[in-house]
Tab-separated table of C-alpha atoms in Angstrom:
chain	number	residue	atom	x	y	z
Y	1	UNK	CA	-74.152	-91.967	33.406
Y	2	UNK	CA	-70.323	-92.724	32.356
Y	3	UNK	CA	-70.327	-94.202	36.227
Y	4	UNK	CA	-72.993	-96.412	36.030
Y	5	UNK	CA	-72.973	-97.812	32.040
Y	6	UNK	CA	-70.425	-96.612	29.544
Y	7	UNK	CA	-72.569	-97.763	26.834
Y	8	UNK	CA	-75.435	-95.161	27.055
Y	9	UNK	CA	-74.916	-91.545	26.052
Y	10	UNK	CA	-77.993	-89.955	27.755
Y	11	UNK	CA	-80.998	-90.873	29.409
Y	12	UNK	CA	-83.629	-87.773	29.385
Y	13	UNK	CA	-86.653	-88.089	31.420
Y	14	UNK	CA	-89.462	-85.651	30.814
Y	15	UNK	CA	-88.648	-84.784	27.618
Y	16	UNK	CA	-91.062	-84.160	24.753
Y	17	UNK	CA	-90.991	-86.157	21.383
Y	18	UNK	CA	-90.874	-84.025	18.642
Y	19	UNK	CA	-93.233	-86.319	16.412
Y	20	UNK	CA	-96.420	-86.350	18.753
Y	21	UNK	CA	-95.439	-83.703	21.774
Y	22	UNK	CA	-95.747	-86.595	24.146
Y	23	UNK	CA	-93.740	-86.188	27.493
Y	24	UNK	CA	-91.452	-89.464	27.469
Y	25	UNK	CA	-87.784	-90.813	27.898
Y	26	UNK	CA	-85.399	-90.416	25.375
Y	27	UNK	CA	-82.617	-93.512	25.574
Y	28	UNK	CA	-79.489	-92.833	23.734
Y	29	UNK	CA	-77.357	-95.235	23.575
Y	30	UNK	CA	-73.336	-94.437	21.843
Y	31	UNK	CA	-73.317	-95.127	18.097
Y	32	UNK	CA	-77.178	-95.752	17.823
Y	33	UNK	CA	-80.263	-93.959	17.167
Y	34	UNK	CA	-82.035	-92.235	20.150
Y	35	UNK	CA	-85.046	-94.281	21.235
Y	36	UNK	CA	-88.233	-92.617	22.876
Y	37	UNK	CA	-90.530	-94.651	25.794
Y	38	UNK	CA	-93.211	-93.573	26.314
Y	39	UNK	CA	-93.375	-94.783	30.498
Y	40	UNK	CA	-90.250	-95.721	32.822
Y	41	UNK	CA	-91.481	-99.613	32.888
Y	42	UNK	CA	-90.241	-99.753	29.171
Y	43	UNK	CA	-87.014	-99.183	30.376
Y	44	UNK	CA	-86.405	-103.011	31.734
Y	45	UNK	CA	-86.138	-104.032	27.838
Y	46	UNK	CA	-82.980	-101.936	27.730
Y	47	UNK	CA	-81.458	-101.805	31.137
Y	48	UNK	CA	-80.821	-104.315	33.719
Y	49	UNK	CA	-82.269	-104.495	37.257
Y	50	UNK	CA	-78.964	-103.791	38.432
Y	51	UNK	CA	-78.079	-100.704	36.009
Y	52	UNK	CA	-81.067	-98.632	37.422
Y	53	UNK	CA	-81.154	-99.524	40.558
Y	54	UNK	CA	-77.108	-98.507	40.272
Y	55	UNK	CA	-78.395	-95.237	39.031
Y	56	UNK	CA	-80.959	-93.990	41.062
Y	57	UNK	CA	-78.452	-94.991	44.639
Y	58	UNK	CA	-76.121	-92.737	42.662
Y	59	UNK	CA	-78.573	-90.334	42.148
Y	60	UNK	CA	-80.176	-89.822	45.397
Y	61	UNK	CA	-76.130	-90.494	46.761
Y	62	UNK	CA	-75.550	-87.371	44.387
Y	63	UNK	CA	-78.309	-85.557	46.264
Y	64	UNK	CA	-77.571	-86.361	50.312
Y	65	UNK	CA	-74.105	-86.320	49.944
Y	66	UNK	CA	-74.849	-82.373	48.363
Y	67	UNK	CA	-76.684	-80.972	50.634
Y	68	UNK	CA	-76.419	-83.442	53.796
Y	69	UNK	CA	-78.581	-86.100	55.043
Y	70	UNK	CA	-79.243	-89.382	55.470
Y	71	UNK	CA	-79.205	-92.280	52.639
Y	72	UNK	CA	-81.276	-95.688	53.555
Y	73	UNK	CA	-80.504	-98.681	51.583
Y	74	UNK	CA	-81.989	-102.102	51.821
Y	75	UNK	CA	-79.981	-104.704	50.544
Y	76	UNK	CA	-76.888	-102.600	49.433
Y	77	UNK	CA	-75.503	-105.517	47.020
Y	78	UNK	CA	-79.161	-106.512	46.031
Y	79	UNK	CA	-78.773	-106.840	41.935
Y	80	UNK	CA	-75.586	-105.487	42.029
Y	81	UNK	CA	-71.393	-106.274	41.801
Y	82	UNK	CA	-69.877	-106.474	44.884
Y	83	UNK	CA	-67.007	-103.668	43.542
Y	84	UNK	CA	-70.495	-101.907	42.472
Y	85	UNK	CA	-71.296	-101.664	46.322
Y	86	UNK	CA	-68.009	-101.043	47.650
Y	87	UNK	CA	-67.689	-97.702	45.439
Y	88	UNK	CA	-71.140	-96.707	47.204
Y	89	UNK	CA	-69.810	-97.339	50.440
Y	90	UNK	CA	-66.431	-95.645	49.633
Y	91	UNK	CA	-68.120	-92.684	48.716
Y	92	UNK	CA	-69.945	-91.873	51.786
Y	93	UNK	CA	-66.449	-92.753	53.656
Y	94	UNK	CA	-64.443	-90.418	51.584
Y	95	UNK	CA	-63.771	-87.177	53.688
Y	96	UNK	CA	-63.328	-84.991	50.028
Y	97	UNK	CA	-66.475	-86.372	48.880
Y	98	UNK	CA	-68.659	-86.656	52.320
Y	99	UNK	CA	-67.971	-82.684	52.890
Y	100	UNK	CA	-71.253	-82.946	55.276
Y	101	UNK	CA	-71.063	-85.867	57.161
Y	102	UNK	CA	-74.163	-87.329	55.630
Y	103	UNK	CA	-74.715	-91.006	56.849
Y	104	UNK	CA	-75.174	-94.117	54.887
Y	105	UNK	CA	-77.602	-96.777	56.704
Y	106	UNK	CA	-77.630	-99.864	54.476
Y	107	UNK	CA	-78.307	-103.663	55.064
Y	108	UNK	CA	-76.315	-106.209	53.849
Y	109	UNK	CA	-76.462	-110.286	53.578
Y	110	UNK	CA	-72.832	-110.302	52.238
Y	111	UNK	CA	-70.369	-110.426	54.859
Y	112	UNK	CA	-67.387	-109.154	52.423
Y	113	UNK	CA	-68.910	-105.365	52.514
Y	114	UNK	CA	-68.075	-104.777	56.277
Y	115	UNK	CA	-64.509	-105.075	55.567
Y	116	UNK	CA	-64.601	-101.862	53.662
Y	117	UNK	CA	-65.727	-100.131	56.916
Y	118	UNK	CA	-62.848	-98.817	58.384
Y	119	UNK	CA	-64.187	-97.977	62.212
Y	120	UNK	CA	-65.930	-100.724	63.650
Y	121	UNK	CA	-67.894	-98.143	65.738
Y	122	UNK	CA	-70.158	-97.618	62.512
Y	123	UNK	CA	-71.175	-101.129	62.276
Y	124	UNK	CA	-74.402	-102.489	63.880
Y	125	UNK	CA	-75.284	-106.179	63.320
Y	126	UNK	CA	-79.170	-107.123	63.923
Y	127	UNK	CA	-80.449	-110.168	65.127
Y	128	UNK	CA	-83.603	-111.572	66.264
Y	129	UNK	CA	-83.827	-113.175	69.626
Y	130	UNK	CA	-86.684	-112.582	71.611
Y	131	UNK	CA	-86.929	-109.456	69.926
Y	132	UNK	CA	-84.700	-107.505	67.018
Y	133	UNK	CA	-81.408	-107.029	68.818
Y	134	UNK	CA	-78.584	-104.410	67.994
Y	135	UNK	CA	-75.531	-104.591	69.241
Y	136	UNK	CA	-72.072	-102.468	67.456
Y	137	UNK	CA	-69.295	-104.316	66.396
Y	138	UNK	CA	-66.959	-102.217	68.406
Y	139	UNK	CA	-68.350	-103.267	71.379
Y	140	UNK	CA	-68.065	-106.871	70.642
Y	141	UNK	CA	-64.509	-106.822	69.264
Y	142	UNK	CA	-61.932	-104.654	69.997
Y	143	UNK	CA	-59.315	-105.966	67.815
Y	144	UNK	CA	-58.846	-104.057	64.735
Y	145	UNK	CA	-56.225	-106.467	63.225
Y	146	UNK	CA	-58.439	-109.272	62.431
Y	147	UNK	CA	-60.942	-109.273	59.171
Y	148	UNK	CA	-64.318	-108.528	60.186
Y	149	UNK	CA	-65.963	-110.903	57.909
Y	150	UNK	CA	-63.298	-113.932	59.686
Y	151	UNK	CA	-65.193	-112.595	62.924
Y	152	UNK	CA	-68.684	-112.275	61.282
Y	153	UNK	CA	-68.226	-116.126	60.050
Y	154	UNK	CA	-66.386	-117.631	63.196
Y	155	UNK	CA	-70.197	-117.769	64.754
Y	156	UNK	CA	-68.362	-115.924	67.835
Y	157	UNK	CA	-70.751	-112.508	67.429
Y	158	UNK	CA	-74.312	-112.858	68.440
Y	159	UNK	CA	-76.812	-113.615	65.914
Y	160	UNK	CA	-74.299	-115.448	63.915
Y	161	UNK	CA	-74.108	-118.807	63.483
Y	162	UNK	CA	-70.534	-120.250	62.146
Y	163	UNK	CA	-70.903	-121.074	58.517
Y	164	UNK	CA	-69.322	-124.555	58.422
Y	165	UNK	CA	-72.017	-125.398	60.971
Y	166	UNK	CA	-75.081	-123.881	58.914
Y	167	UNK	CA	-73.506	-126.114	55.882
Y	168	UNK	CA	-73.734	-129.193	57.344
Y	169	UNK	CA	-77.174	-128.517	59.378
Y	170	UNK	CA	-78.009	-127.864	55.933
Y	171	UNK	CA	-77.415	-131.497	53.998
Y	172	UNK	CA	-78.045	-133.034	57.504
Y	173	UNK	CA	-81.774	-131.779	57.096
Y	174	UNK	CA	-82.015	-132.848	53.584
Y	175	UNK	CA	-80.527	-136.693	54.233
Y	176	UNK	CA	-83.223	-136.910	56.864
Y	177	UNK	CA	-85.881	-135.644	54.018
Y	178	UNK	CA	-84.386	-138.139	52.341
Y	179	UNK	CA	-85.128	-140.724	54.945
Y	180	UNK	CA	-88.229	-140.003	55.603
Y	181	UNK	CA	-88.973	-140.260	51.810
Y	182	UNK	CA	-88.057	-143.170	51.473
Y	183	UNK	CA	-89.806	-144.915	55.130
Y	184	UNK	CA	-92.744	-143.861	53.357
């Protein structure tokens, strides 16, 4: 738990309450008395979005990364720090850690996390056109010197559009809102 949120000492699921002999959670939290919840939803008063979903990737990254496997994760910096992310992904890339090659398969909206991907052969982008394309990034580039999130952004790759362009398609479609608004 010291990984994910200094601040609690111990989080106990399944655990029985002395008082009634209910099966619960016990929350402890450092320097404060132990709570008991009675169901996981009454967690969200006490943790953020972000803590648990932090702790159960850790968890289940725990478990494949144990005994081997594959890890799918939608959204990898969904409700989380990007230096939150980057320690998942540097897990499954670290050789001492990874001692079973298990794979990480995440998506990603932020451009910044394929950076920390060292081989560019383990990057697929996907893009819809006529149909959900894949195509790897080492096919596409083969120059290792330039940032991959430069390349990702230049609108050169397909299925990306350059980002300066996207900006101004962006306030061009709201001045014409804005025209129309007002013709009417």
């Amino acid at each position: 738990m010291k990984c994910t949120a200094s601040q609690i000492e111990k989080i106990s699921v399944d655990t029985v309450y002395e008082v009634t002999g209910a099966k619960g959670i016990h929350l402890k939290f450092y320097d404060m008395d132990q709570f008991f919840l009675k169901e996981a939803k009454e967690l969200r008063r006490y943790l953020s979005p972000g803590l648990m979903r932090r702790k159960v990737l850790l968890h289940m990254a725990s478990r494949v990364l144990n005994y081997g496997g594959y890890l799918l994760v939608d959204g990898l910096e969904k409700e989380m720090a990007k230096d939150k992310a980057v320690t998942l992904l540097r897990l499954f890339s670290n050789p001492e850690v990874n001692l079973k090659g298990t794979c990480l398969f995440a998506t990603t909206l932020d451009s910044v996390l394929i950076d920390e991907m060292e081989r560019n052969d383990g990057i697929y982008l996907l893009h819809q056109d006529a149909g959900i394309q894949v195509s790897n990034l080492a096919e596409l580039i083969t120059r290792n010197d330039l940032k991959k999130r430069d390349v990702y952004r230049s609108g050169i790759l397909p299925g990306t559009v350059l980002l300066q362009k996207r900006y101004f398609d962006l306030i061009q479609h709201f001045l014409n809102q804005k025209k129309e608004e007002a013709n009417l």
